[in-house]
Short mmCIF file of C-alpha atoms in Angstrom, two decimals:
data_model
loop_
_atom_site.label_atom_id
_atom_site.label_comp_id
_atom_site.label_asym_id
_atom_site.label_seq_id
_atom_site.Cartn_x
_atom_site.Cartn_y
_atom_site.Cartn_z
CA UNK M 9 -60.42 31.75 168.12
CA UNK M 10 -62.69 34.69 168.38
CA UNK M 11 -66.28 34.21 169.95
CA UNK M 12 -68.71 36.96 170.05
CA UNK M 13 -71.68 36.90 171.60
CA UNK M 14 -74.59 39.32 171.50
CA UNK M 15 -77.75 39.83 174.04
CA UNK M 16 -80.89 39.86 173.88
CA UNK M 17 -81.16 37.62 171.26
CA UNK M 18 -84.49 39.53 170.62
CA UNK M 19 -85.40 43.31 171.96
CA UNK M 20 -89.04 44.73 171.83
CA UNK M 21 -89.20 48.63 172.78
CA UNK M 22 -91.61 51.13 172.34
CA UNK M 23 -91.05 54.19 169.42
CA UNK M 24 -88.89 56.51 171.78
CA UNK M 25 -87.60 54.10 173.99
CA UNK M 26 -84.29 53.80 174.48
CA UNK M 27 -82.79 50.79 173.31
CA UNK M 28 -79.59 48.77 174.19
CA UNK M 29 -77.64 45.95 173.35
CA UNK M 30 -74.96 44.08 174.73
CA UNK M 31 -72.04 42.14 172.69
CA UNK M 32 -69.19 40.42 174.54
CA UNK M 33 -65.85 39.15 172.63
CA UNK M 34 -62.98 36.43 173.82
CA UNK M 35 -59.84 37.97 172.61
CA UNK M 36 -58.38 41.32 174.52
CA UNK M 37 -56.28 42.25 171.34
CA UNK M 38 -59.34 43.13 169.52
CA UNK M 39 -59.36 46.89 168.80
CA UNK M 40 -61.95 46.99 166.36
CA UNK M 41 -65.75 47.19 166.85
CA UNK M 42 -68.76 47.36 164.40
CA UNK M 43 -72.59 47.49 164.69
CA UNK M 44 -74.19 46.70 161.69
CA UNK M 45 -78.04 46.44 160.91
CA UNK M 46 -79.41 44.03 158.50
CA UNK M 47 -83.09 45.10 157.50
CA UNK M 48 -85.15 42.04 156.60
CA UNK M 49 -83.37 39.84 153.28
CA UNK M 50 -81.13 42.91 152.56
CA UNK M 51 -77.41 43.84 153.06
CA UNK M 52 -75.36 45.26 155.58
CA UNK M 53 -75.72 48.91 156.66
CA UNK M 54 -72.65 50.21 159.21
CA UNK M 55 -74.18 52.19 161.69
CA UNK M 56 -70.90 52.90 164.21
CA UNK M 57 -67.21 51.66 164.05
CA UNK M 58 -65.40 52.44 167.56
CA UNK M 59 -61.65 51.54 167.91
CA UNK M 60 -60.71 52.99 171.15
CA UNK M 61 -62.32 52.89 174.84
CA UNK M 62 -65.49 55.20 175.58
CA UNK M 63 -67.96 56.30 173.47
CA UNK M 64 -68.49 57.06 169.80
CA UNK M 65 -71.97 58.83 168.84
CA UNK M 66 -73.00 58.36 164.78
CA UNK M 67 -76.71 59.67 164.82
CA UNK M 68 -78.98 58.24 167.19
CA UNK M 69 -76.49 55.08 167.68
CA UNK M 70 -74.08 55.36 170.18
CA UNK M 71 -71.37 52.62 170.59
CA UNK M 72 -69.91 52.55 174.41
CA UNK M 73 -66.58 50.32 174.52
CA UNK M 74 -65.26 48.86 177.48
CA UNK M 75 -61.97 46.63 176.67
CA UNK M 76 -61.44 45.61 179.75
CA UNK M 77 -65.03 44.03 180.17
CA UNK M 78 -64.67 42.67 176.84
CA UNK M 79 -68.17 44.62 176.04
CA UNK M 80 -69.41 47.03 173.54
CA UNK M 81 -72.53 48.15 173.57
CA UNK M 82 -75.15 49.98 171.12
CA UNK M 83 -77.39 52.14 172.34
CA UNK M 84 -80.44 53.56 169.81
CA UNK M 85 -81.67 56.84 170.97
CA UNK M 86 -85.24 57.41 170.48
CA UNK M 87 -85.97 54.33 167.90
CA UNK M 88 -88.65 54.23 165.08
CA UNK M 89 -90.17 51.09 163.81
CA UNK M 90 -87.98 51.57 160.71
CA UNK M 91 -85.19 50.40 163.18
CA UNK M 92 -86.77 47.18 163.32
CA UNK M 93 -84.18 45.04 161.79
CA UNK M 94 -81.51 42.88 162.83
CA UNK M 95 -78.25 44.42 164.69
CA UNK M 96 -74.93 42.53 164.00
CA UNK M 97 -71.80 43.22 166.06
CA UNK M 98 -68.32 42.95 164.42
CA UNK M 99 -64.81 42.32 166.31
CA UNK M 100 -61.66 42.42 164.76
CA UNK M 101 -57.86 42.81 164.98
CA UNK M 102 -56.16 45.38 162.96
CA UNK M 103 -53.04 43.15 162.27
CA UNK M 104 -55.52 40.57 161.36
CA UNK M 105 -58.43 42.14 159.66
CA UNK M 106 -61.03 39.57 160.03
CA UNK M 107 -64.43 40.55 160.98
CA UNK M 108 -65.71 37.95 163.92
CA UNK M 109 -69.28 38.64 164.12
CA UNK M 110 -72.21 37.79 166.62
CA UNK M 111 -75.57 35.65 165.82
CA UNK M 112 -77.21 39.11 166.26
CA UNK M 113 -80.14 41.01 168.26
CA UNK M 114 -83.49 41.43 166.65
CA UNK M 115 -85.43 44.54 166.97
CA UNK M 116 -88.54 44.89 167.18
CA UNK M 117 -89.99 48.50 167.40
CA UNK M 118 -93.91 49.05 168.45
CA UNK M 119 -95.34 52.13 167.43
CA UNK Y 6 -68.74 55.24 143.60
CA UNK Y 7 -66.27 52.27 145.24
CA UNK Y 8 -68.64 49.29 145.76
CA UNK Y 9 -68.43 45.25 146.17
CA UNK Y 10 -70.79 43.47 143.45
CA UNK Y 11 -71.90 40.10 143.75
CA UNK Y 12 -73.47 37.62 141.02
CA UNK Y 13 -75.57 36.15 140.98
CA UNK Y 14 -77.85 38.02 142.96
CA UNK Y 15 -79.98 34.37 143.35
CA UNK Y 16 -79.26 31.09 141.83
CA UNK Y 17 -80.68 27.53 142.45
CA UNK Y 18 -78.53 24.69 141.98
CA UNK Y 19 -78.67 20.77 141.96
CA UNK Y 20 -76.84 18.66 144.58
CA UNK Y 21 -73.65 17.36 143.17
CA UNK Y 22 -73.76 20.50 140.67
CA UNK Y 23 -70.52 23.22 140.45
CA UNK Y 24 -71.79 26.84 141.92
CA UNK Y 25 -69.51 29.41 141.34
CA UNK Y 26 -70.05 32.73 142.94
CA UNK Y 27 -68.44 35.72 141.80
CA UNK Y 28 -67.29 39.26 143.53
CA UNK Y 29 -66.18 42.01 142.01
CA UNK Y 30 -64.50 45.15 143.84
CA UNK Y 31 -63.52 49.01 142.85
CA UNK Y 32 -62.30 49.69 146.82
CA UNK Y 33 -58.47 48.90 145.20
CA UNK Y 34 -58.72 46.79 148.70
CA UNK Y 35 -56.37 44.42 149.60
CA UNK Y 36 -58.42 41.91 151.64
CA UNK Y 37 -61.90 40.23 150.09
CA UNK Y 38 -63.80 37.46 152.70
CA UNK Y 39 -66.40 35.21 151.59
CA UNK Y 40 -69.12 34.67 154.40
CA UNK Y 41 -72.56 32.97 154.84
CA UNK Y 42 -75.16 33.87 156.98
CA UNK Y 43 -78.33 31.19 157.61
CA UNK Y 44 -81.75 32.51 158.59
CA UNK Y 45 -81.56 35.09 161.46
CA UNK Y 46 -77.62 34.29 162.73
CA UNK Y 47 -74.88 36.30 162.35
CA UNK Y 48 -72.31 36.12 159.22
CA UNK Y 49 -69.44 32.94 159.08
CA UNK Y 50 -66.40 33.36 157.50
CA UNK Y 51 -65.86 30.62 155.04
CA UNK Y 52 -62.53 31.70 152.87
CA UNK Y 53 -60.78 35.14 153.04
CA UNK Y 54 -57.77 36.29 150.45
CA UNK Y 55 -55.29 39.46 150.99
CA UNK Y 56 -53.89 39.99 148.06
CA UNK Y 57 -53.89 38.35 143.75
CA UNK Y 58 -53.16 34.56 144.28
CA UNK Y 59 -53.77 34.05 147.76
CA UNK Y 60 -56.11 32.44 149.41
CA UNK Y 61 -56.74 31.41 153.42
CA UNK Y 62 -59.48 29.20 154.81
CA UNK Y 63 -62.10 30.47 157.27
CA UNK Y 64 -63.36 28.92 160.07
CA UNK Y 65 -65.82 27.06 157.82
CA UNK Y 66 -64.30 26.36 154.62
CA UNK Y 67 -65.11 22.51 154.12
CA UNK Y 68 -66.93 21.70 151.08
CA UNK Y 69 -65.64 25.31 149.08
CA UNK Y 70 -62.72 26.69 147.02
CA UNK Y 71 -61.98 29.96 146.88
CA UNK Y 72 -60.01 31.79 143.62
CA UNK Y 73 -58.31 34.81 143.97
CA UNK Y 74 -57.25 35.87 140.24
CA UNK Y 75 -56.42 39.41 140.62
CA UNK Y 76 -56.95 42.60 142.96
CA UNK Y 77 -60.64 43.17 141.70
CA UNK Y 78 -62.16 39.57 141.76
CA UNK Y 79 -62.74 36.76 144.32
CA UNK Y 80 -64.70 33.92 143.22
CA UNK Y 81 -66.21 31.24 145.97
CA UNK Y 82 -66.71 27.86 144.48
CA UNK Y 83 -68.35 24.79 145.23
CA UNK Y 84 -67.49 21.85 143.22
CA UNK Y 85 -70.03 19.30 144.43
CA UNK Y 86 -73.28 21.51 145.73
CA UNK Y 87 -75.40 20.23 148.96
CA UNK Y 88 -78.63 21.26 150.19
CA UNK Y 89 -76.47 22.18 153.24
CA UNK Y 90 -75.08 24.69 151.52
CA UNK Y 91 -78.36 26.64 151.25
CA UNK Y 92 -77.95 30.40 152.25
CA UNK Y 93 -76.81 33.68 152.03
CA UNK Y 94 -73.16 34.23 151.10
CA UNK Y 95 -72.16 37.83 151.41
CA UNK Y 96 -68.68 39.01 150.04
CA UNK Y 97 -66.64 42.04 151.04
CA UNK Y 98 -63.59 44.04 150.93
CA UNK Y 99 -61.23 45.71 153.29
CA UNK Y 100 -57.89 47.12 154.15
CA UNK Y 101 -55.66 46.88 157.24
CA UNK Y 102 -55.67 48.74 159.89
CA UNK Y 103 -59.14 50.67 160.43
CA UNK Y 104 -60.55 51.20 157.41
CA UNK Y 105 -64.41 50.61 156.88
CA UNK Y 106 -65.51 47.19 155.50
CA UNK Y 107 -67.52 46.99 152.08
CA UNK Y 108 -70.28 44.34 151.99
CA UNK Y 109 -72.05 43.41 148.54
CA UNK Y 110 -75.43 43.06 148.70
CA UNK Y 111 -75.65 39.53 149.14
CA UNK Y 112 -76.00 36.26 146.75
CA UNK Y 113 -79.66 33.86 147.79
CA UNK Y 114 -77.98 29.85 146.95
CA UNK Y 115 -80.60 27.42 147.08
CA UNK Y 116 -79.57 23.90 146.59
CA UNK Y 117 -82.20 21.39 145.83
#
């Protein structure tokens, strides 16, 4: 079974300060990737899907996938305290199509 | 505009009571999934479904049904409620392959 595992489990950065998170996953046929951010009691919000190995910029979040570390990383360019929330990462398979997510980093940005 | 809608949006229910929760898509998705999240931890999948009629257990399914009655709707049920059972249950759609993932907003169970 898939296990996904995220680090920090909490982040504290300054506004501006680069930020960057870490999620690891078990299984090397996964070959999809999502970073989602979960404001306080709301929903979901995608911020960056990735499928392939590299990097995949979507605003100020970059995802950087490395299959053969089993890591993808997020990294949140320049962060406001309106990024304060927090960030889930997804794994899945394509032929399987269920999302395996992480217990999450939360964000805390300092003005 | 496509979308995943959940109701209720909260509900409190007794232990031993029937909760159904309902989920409604307009993706014309295949797949819907049923997942929980507790305070401040990622989402678990409890029941997922890929098509009308089916339905496949999750990696936490004890203690819920799922229903499956046609493309649009996926229903999560619990026939005898638990204060374990207290949390967030999100429902979403997808499609094989790499298509995006469609979360509703989110259903607030509280057992007492």
């Amino acid at each position: 079974q898939q296990k996904v595992q995220q680090s920090p489990e909490s982040l504290t950065v300054s506004e501006g300060a680069m930020a960057s998170l870490n999620c690891t996953f078990s299984d090397r046929s996964s070959d999809n990737f999502r970073w989602y951010r979960q404001h306080s009691g709301k929903g979901l919000e995608v911020l960056v899907s990735i499928f392939s190995d590299g990097e995949k910029e979507e605003g100020s979040f970059t995802a950087h996938l490395n299959r053969a570390s089993l890591h993808v990383f997020l990294h949140i360019r320049e962060p406001q305290p309106s990024d304060s929330a927090l960030y889930l990462c997804a794994v899945s398979m394509s032929n399987y199509n269920v999302l395996y997510f992480g217990s999450g980093t939360k964000l805390t940005v300092e003005p | 505009e496509a979308a995943v809608t959940q109701s209720p949006r909260n509900k409190v229910a007794v232990t031993g009571g029937k909760v159904t929760l309902s989920c409604n898509q307009t993706n014309n998705h295949n797949n819907m999934y049923w997942y929980r999240q507790d305070t401040g931890h990622g989402l678990r999948l409890i029941h997922y479904s890929y098509g009308a009629g089916s339905t496949e257990k999750g990696d936490i399914p004890d203690g819920y049904k799922a229903s499956r009655p046609s493309q649009e709707n996926f229903s999560l049920i619990l026939e005898l409620a638990t204060p374990s059972q207290t949390s967030v249950y999100f429902c979403a759609s997808g499609d094989w392959g790499n298509s995006d993932y469609t979360f509703g907003s989110g259903t607030r169970l509280l057992v007492i």
